[in-house]
XYZ file of C-alpha atoms in Angstrom:
531
model
C 10.729 34.652 108.608
C 7.775 32.471 108.774
C 7.261 29.152 110.642
C 8.230 27.343 107.378
C 11.423 29.092 107.042
C 12.667 28.679 110.436
C 11.852 24.872 110.030
C 13.661 25.056 106.869
C 16.808 26.797 108.007
C 16.786 24.669 111.032
C 17.085 21.660 108.887
C 19.551 22.960 106.783
C 22.027 24.008 109.781
C 21.769 20.206 110.743
C 23.259 19.650 107.267
C 26.257 22.089 107.592
C 28.450 21.243 110.404
C 31.454 23.787 111.512
C 34.905 22.175 111.882
C 36.841 25.010 113.007
C 37.163 28.912 113.382
C 40.288 30.804 113.644
C 41.517 34.135 113.118
C 43.804 35.013 110.301
C 45.923 37.898 110.400
C 47.688 39.682 107.365
C 50.399 37.424 106.310
C 52.915 40.070 105.829
C 53.437 44.092 106.885
C 50.821 46.133 104.942
C 53.609 48.583 103.880
C 54.055 45.861 101.268
C 51.197 46.960 99.456
C 52.754 50.641 99.061
C 50.909 52.056 101.909
C 51.726 52.920 105.831
C 48.428 52.083 107.618
C 46.659 54.910 109.151
C 45.746 54.390 112.777
C 42.224 54.858 112.149
C 39.989 55.181 109.014
C 37.410 57.609 109.573
C 33.658 56.551 108.137
C 31.777 58.883 105.626
C 28.195 59.475 105.519
C 28.248 56.725 102.948
C 29.855 54.167 105.248
C 27.903 55.266 108.521
C 24.312 55.077 106.950
C 25.046 51.467 106.703
C 26.078 50.415 110.441
C 22.172 49.695 110.741
C 22.166 46.934 108.241
C 23.308 43.285 107.824
C 26.514 42.217 106.839
C 27.160 41.926 102.713
C 26.871 38.329 102.153
C 27.877 36.689 98.652
C 29.808 33.485 97.744
C 30.855 31.383 95.056
C 30.378 27.845 94.438
C 33.658 26.031 93.212
C 34.178 22.415 91.535
C 35.694 19.691 93.968
C 39.062 20.676 94.901
C 42.399 18.756 94.715
C 42.765 19.040 98.498
C 40.091 18.389 101.174
C 39.817 18.569 104.957
C 42.376 20.518 106.958
C 44.831 20.659 103.839
C 42.137 22.670 101.894
C 41.202 24.856 104.758
C 45.174 25.656 105.669
C 46.027 26.455 102.090
C 42.962 28.714 101.561
C 43.502 30.304 105.169
C 47.171 31.246 103.930
C 46.100 32.984 100.571
C 43.559 34.573 102.750
C 46.068 36.010 104.853
C 48.144 37.190 101.883
C 44.883 38.954 100.571
C 44.478 40.914 104.168
C 47.936 41.866 103.528
C 46.793 43.842 100.387
C 43.532 44.869 102.397
C 44.963 45.486 105.497
C 42.087 47.417 107.377
C 39.936 44.257 106.902
C 41.955 42.800 109.579
C 40.913 45.458 111.926
C 38.110 46.526 114.122
C 35.222 49.160 114.078
C 35.529 51.583 117.287
C 32.729 53.839 118.545
C 33.849 56.673 120.672
C 30.905 57.942 122.707
C 31.242 61.569 124.155
C 28.917 62.138 127.175
C 29.549 65.799 127.272
C 27.696 66.487 123.797
C 25.964 63.133 123.233
C 27.851 62.400 120.234
C 29.429 59.309 118.659
C 32.262 58.830 116.353
C 32.955 55.521 114.412
C 36.110 54.620 112.563
C 37.951 51.400 111.265
C 40.764 51.044 113.183
C 43.526 49.102 111.781
C 44.721 46.876 114.410
C 45.726 43.958 112.572
C 43.796 41.801 114.729
C 42.376 39.261 112.022
C 39.499 38.599 109.922
C 37.219 35.415 110.933
C 38.043 32.079 108.910
C 35.399 29.246 109.284
C 36.004 25.786 107.896
C 32.568 23.827 107.683
C 31.312 20.315 105.970
C 28.034 19.421 104.406
C 28.668 16.039 102.751
C 25.143 15.683 102.232
C 24.947 18.420 99.926
C 25.829 18.189 96.396
C 26.688 21.087 93.796
C 23.284 19.980 92.083
C 21.354 20.696 95.065
C 22.218 24.391 94.423
C 22.113 24.806 90.818
C 19.573 22.627 89.610
C 16.398 24.366 90.760
C 15.320 27.901 90.544
C 14.472 27.975 94.192
C 17.450 28.646 96.487
C 17.799 25.736 98.924
C 17.801 26.923 102.535
C 21.304 25.363 103.238
C 22.637 28.049 101.372
C 22.238 30.522 104.023
C 24.028 28.240 106.388
C 27.229 28.435 104.053
C 27.509 32.065 105.758
C 28.802 33.036 109.281
C 27.429 36.206 110.666
C 23.977 35.510 109.674
C 21.691 38.428 110.531
C 24.771 40.532 112.259
C 24.438 44.458 111.669
C 27.231 46.569 110.890
C 26.996 48.159 114.438
C 27.439 44.934 116.241
C 31.040 44.824 114.897
C 31.799 47.691 117.123
C 29.525 47.118 120.146
C 30.562 43.474 120.406
C 34.022 43.830 118.725
C 33.526 41.625 116.232
C 35.909 40.970 113.004
C 34.549 43.497 110.043
C 35.428 40.315 107.681
C 34.593 36.777 107.952
C 34.782 33.816 105.318
C 33.665 30.329 105.551
C 34.742 27.421 103.462
C 32.128 24.883 103.403
C 32.957 21.376 101.786
C 30.155 19.751 100.010
C 29.836 16.041 98.616
C 31.373 16.962 95.038
C 32.303 20.783 95.442
C 33.200 23.747 98.038
C 31.227 26.950 98.601
C 33.250 30.072 99.594
C 30.647 32.558 101.543
C 32.139 35.870 102.502
C 30.720 38.316 105.031
C 31.871 42.077 104.829
C 30.539 44.551 107.308
C 28.692 47.091 105.099
C 29.984 50.107 106.561
C 33.636 49.439 105.563
C 32.948 48.639 101.943
C 30.260 48.257 99.266
C 29.910 45.395 96.612
C 32.626 46.907 94.514
C 34.923 46.484 97.516
C 33.668 43.016 98.248
C 34.655 41.744 94.730
C 37.969 43.228 94.591
C 38.738 41.422 97.742
C 37.426 38.096 96.535
C 39.144 38.928 93.080
C 42.665 39.368 94.897
C 42.017 36.208 97.107
C 41.315 33.879 94.039
C 44.239 35.447 92.168
C 46.556 34.943 95.268
C 45.209 31.396 95.746
C 46.022 30.458 92.013
C 49.329 31.633 92.169
C 50.233 30.099 95.222
C 51.796 26.997 93.916
C 55.092 28.623 93.040
C 57.797 29.350 95.567
C 56.995 33.442 95.600
C 57.220 35.529 98.695
C 54.356 37.284 100.111
C 55.826 40.520 99.208
C 56.462 39.572 95.742
C 53.071 37.783 95.444
C 51.100 41.135 96.198
C 53.389 42.875 93.651
C 52.906 40.496 90.655
C 49.271 40.187 91.194
C 46.660 42.196 88.722
C 44.820 43.621 91.438
C 46.138 47.396 91.868
C 46.694 49.038 95.046
C 43.333 49.707 96.781
C 42.653 53.435 97.978
C 41.951 53.442 101.652
C 41.868 57.141 102.156
C 38.353 58.273 102.675
C 36.644 60.859 100.381
C 34.628 63.652 102.360
C 32.969 66.529 100.933
C 34.944 69.816 102.051
C 32.659 71.104 104.491
C 32.422 67.944 106.253
C 34.192 67.424 110.023
C 36.426 64.513 110.089
C 35.498 62.487 112.225
C 31.884 63.117 111.871
C 30.093 63.323 115.353
C 26.622 61.728 115.130
C 24.259 63.105 117.942
C 22.785 59.480 118.625
C 23.991 59.354 122.475
C 24.966 55.619 122.164
C 25.832 53.784 119.018
C 23.364 51.004 120.055
C 20.384 53.566 119.797
C 20.698 53.451 115.995
C 20.117 49.574 116.269
C 16.750 48.238 114.917
C 16.470 44.535 114.540
C 14.398 43.806 111.369
C 11.490 41.497 111.875
C 12.353 39.228 109.120
C 9.445 38.515 106.796
C 8.394 35.328 105.004
C 10.267 35.104 102.020
C 11.295 32.717 99.460
C 14.087 33.346 96.691
C 14.524 32.202 93.237
C 17.561 32.452 91.030
C 16.448 33.519 87.433
C 19.271 33.752 84.503
C 18.913 35.887 81.581
C 21.275 34.761 78.615
C 22.847 37.573 76.768
C 20.255 36.793 73.769
C 17.266 37.271 75.984
C 18.457 40.577 77.646
C 19.464 41.928 74.248
C 15.897 41.308 73.007
C 14.430 42.933 76.159
C 16.810 45.873 75.545
C 15.519 46.193 71.802
C 12.144 45.840 72.625
C 12.315 48.448 75.362
C 13.883 51.075 73.012
C 11.650 50.478 70.270
C 8.795 51.083 72.195
C 10.202 54.326 73.433
C 11.393 55.188 69.972
C 10.792 58.873 69.461
C 9.888 59.491 73.144
C 13.175 58.597 74.919
C 16.057 60.843 74.765
C 18.623 58.223 76.047
C 19.075 54.452 75.118
C 17.737 52.023 77.731
C 20.480 49.695 78.694
C 20.035 45.688 79.035
C 19.789 45.829 82.876
C 17.315 48.419 82.887
C 15.196 46.454 80.522
C 15.484 43.024 82.425
C 14.874 44.974 85.803
C 11.641 46.473 84.055
C 10.705 42.933 82.929
C 11.097 41.967 86.473
C 9.073 44.894 87.983
C 6.247 44.010 85.653
C 6.105 40.480 86.421
C 6.368 41.097 90.407
C 3.792 43.412 90.127
C 1.250 41.098 88.384
C 2.630 38.394 90.742
C 1.749 40.233 93.869
C -1.873 41.013 92.094
C -1.424 44.829 92.883
C -4.469 46.968 92.133
C -4.050 49.237 89.284
C -3.960 52.250 91.397
C -1.514 50.847 93.902
C 1.572 53.091 93.758
C 4.895 50.576 93.586
C 8.511 51.723 94.202
C 11.693 50.632 92.526
C 15.003 51.614 94.386
C 18.343 51.080 92.612
C 21.948 51.406 93.795
C 23.758 54.067 91.923
C 27.815 53.773 91.986
C 29.416 57.244 92.276
C 33.050 55.759 91.308
C 33.418 57.266 87.722
C 30.569 59.935 88.585
C 32.427 61.822 91.074
C 35.381 63.789 91.064
C 38.187 62.584 93.521
C 36.877 58.973 94.048
C 39.131 56.549 92.165
C 37.934 53.234 90.762
C 40.180 51.370 93.439
C 38.565 53.370 96.420
C 38.004 51.024 99.134
C 34.707 51.948 101.082
C 30.998 52.819 100.061
C 30.335 55.194 97.252
C 26.588 54.525 96.557
C 23.444 56.633 96.114
C 19.937 55.607 95.718
C 17.956 56.227 92.905
C 14.037 55.663 92.929
C 11.469 55.070 90.252
C 7.594 55.141 91.270
C 4.439 54.118 89.125
C 1.130 52.473 89.505
C 0.767 48.881 88.909
C -1.806 49.952 86.398
C 0.754 52.230 84.374
C 3.387 49.559 84.621
C 1.281 46.939 83.122
C -0.672 49.143 80.481
C 2.409 51.241 79.329
C 4.724 48.246 78.594
C 8.125 47.456 79.013
C 9.574 50.454 77.420
C 7.805 52.742 79.490
C 8.786 51.036 82.830
C 12.476 50.881 81.775
C 12.362 54.462 81.077
C 11.367 55.031 84.666
C 14.236 53.324 85.856
C 16.636 55.005 83.398
C 15.627 58.368 84.551
C 15.939 57.082 88.422
C 19.573 56.519 87.535
C 19.974 59.669 85.295
C 18.496 61.798 87.991
C 21.963 61.557 89.693
C 23.770 64.755 90.207
C 26.951 65.526 91.884
C 25.888 68.959 93.229
C 22.766 67.245 94.714
C 24.955 64.286 96.028
C 27.385 66.984 97.890
C 24.242 68.423 99.201
C 22.875 65.260 100.567
C 26.034 64.367 102.390
C 26.302 67.868 104.122
C 22.790 67.573 105.190
C 23.670 64.027 106.454
C 26.470 65.417 108.768
C 23.850 67.808 110.373
C 20.957 65.235 110.338
C 22.218 61.782 110.205
C 19.690 59.357 108.658
C 20.332 55.574 108.657
C 19.546 52.928 106.339
C 16.791 50.283 107.437
C 15.783 47.548 105.266
C 12.151 48.173 106.285
C 12.251 51.706 104.891
C 13.628 50.180 101.779
C 10.379 47.927 101.844
C 8.424 51.380 101.616
C 7.705 51.308 105.303
C 4.271 49.897 106.515
C 3.050 49.614 103.204
C 4.981 46.261 102.259
C 4.988 44.357 99.352
C 4.622 47.230 96.756
C 8.713 47.759 96.460
C 11.429 46.485 94.708
C 15.327 47.124 95.391
C 18.114 46.104 93.331
C 21.767 46.134 94.378
C 25.049 44.748 93.146
C 26.032 45.036 89.421
C 26.408 42.575 86.460
C 29.722 44.049 85.869
C 31.393 42.855 89.246
C 33.785 39.833 88.170
C 32.222 36.876 89.677
C 33.164 34.327 87.581
C 36.652 34.910 87.427
C 37.044 33.969 90.660
C 39.127 30.997 89.842
C 41.072 29.492 92.866
C 43.238 27.426 91.099
C 40.965 24.341 90.081
C 38.459 25.842 88.170
C 35.784 28.577 87.538
C 32.982 29.010 89.666
C 29.936 26.995 88.841
C 27.293 29.640 90.515
C 27.139 32.391 92.803
C 24.689 32.741 95.756
C 24.049 35.354 98.437
C 23.299 34.698 102.447
C 20.563 35.818 104.456
C 21.839 39.305 104.909
C 19.335 42.030 104.121
C 16.798 39.282 102.774
C 13.193 41.459 102.612
C 10.387 41.073 100.391
C 11.214 42.619 97.079
C 15.032 42.151 97.085
C 16.368 41.494 94.024
C 20.251 41.116 93.473
C 21.959 41.448 90.163
C 25.017 39.301 89.097
C 26.908 38.713 85.809
C 25.486 35.536 84.239
C 27.591 32.399 84.138
C 27.944 32.732 80.428
C 29.460 36.274 80.703
C 29.351 38.283 77.363
C 25.925 40.253 78.563
C 24.107 37.383 80.167
C 23.025 38.259 83.921
C 21.174 36.570 86.757
C 18.674 37.925 89.345
C 18.231 36.261 92.858
C 14.715 37.524 93.654
C 13.280 37.239 97.290
C 9.699 38.042 97.657
C 6.917 36.625 99.450
C 6.173 32.723 98.745
C 2.820 33.138 97.392
C 3.828 36.044 95.010
C 6.964 33.943 94.023
C 4.814 30.758 92.885
C 2.812 33.022 90.868
C 5.799 34.672 89.412
C 7.512 31.529 88.178
C 4.015 30.527 86.804
C 3.922 33.742 84.614
C 4.647 32.589 81.040
C 5.324 35.983 80.073
C 8.034 36.650 82.593
C 9.523 33.112 82.490
C 9.863 33.232 78.604
C 12.933 35.452 78.892
C 14.461 33.066 81.632
C 16.833 30.201 81.117
C 15.903 27.511 83.257
C 18.452 25.296 85.128
C 19.945 22.541 82.801
C 18.208 19.840 84.889
C 14.502 18.805 83.872
C 13.954 17.111 87.261
C 10.222 17.672 87.750
C 10.394 16.107 91.245
C 12.580 19.323 92.366
C 9.957 21.772 90.970
C 7.080 19.862 92.758
C 8.757 19.946 95.977
C 9.303 23.590 95.770
C 6.135 24.335 94.536
C 6.250 26.092 91.186
C 5.691 25.198 87.531
C 8.677 25.520 85.150
C 6.848 27.682 82.400
C 9.106 28.076 79.837
C 9.673 27.403 76.019
C 12.921 26.032 76.147
C 12.020 23.388 78.809
C 8.993 22.580 76.852
C 11.180 21.880 73.701
C 13.695 19.543 75.659
C 11.471 17.533 78.114
C 9.421 14.551 77.410
C 5.635 14.883 76.754
C 4.624 13.465 80.053
C 6.717 16.350 82.002
C 4.805 18.685 79.759
C 1.365 17.508 80.804
C 2.622 17.439 84.508
C 3.823 20.987 84.223
C 0.244 21.952 83.042
C -1.222 20.150 86.263
C 0.998 22.262 88.630
C 0.349 25.603 86.750
C -3.714 24.719 87.106
C -3.200 23.564 90.724
C -2.009 26.731 91.730
C -4.618 28.658 89.594
C -7.625 26.571 90.661
C -6.501 24.299 93.484
C -6.974 21.267 91.469
C -5.952 17.660 92.437
C -4.143 15.665 89.837
C -7.439 13.403 89.703
C -9.573 16.420 89.116
C -7.070 17.549 86.546
C -7.141 14.098 84.794
C -11.136 13.924 84.920
C -11.821 17.232 83.199
C -9.422 16.014 80.392
C -6.779 18.554 80.541
C -4.360 16.034 79.629
C -5.444 15.762 75.885
C -4.499 19.329 75.323
């Protein structure tokens, strides 16, 4: 991170105070979920490759609960323990066995039942509106998580929990931020746990035993048995000598992030436009998500001011549940492949939204089970770990995008008993220049949101890009002060209609100030207010 980022994060940490930490163990025997817990769950290549990246960090912002302080923390810790009874491996520990005789290392998730971490924190000076009323993500959000910048391998080398949750009480709400070791689960696993926890907490008011509670909730029994290709040894011996040898601490780039929401109507319009442009040429339908990501790719290429000949990349995560025989919908673990599209910046700009979306469509459609099996077999012979620096396209930097997560994950259904989430935000984990995380939109029904993390100067230009922002629904607040403080102009026709004339003139000054370095006095002198 740059020096400004460090200062902002330091100030944010001062506003968030940790009140307590505890280890929470499963509240009942894991046999209550219908499974006899294995001693060890051996990790697959899909799991092992993520030992080298940060924990998954996602969380929901909830309205103010009826309880507060220790009573709130104790109630949530109790339901958290019940959720751990259903997802009992998450109370275990990663263990690495290093064999000196052949220089190999094996890693497993040992179901010890030692517990997951539960942190209670307070940020009384932070309001819900501070998080949701600006496009820019405030630095406090990163402080709503424990295990910032902790790698998956650290859980084995330092005997850390594989799951940690932080409950942060705000002035008028509460943020539940969860950190899950990426080597024990992917985004599907993450949100299934959150869904189970929220439902258990919602039902906790009745006099129901732990066993009955777990049987009654709508969450199906998780499947912990890992899926391996038939030729794979179990456990997989990795020829790395020591686990520490795979660890590379990412030099954190200077980035900022914005949260862009696309209404269902906007997403449908982009989809229709993309398919119309490819009418007669495309052999499959471009999805709304592919159209929205193509819209982002084009906007970011302009914002980065890439020369026409510059090759740019977009990596998308392709889920294997439902695509591979033998992997059930409730499979707990990682089941992901990477799909990669590439094109020059000139092609993306000149050939339009439809052509760009088609490149993403082909990247996803290129998934082939036979090829996937071959890649897993090759990984066993030649392990290759995931490093975020590689996903930035190595030394090139500033030319790539990567999108994970899915708008299909049930984020806004996580009602803990006092109302649906107000918002969703992620933590500092794996934040690189070009990371774009997709979530379901707050309105559901086809809306979606993108949490976009790129270099600050490029992000300022992106939010001043009228073509890009025309598809974005701005936060309901029209507070010009917030926009000025964060340094961008809210170019959007919807906000243009709703805000007063002075705001519109001030908006124009902000846009011109970025393009031509004009002061407000210079802007007034050349008569732009008369436009």
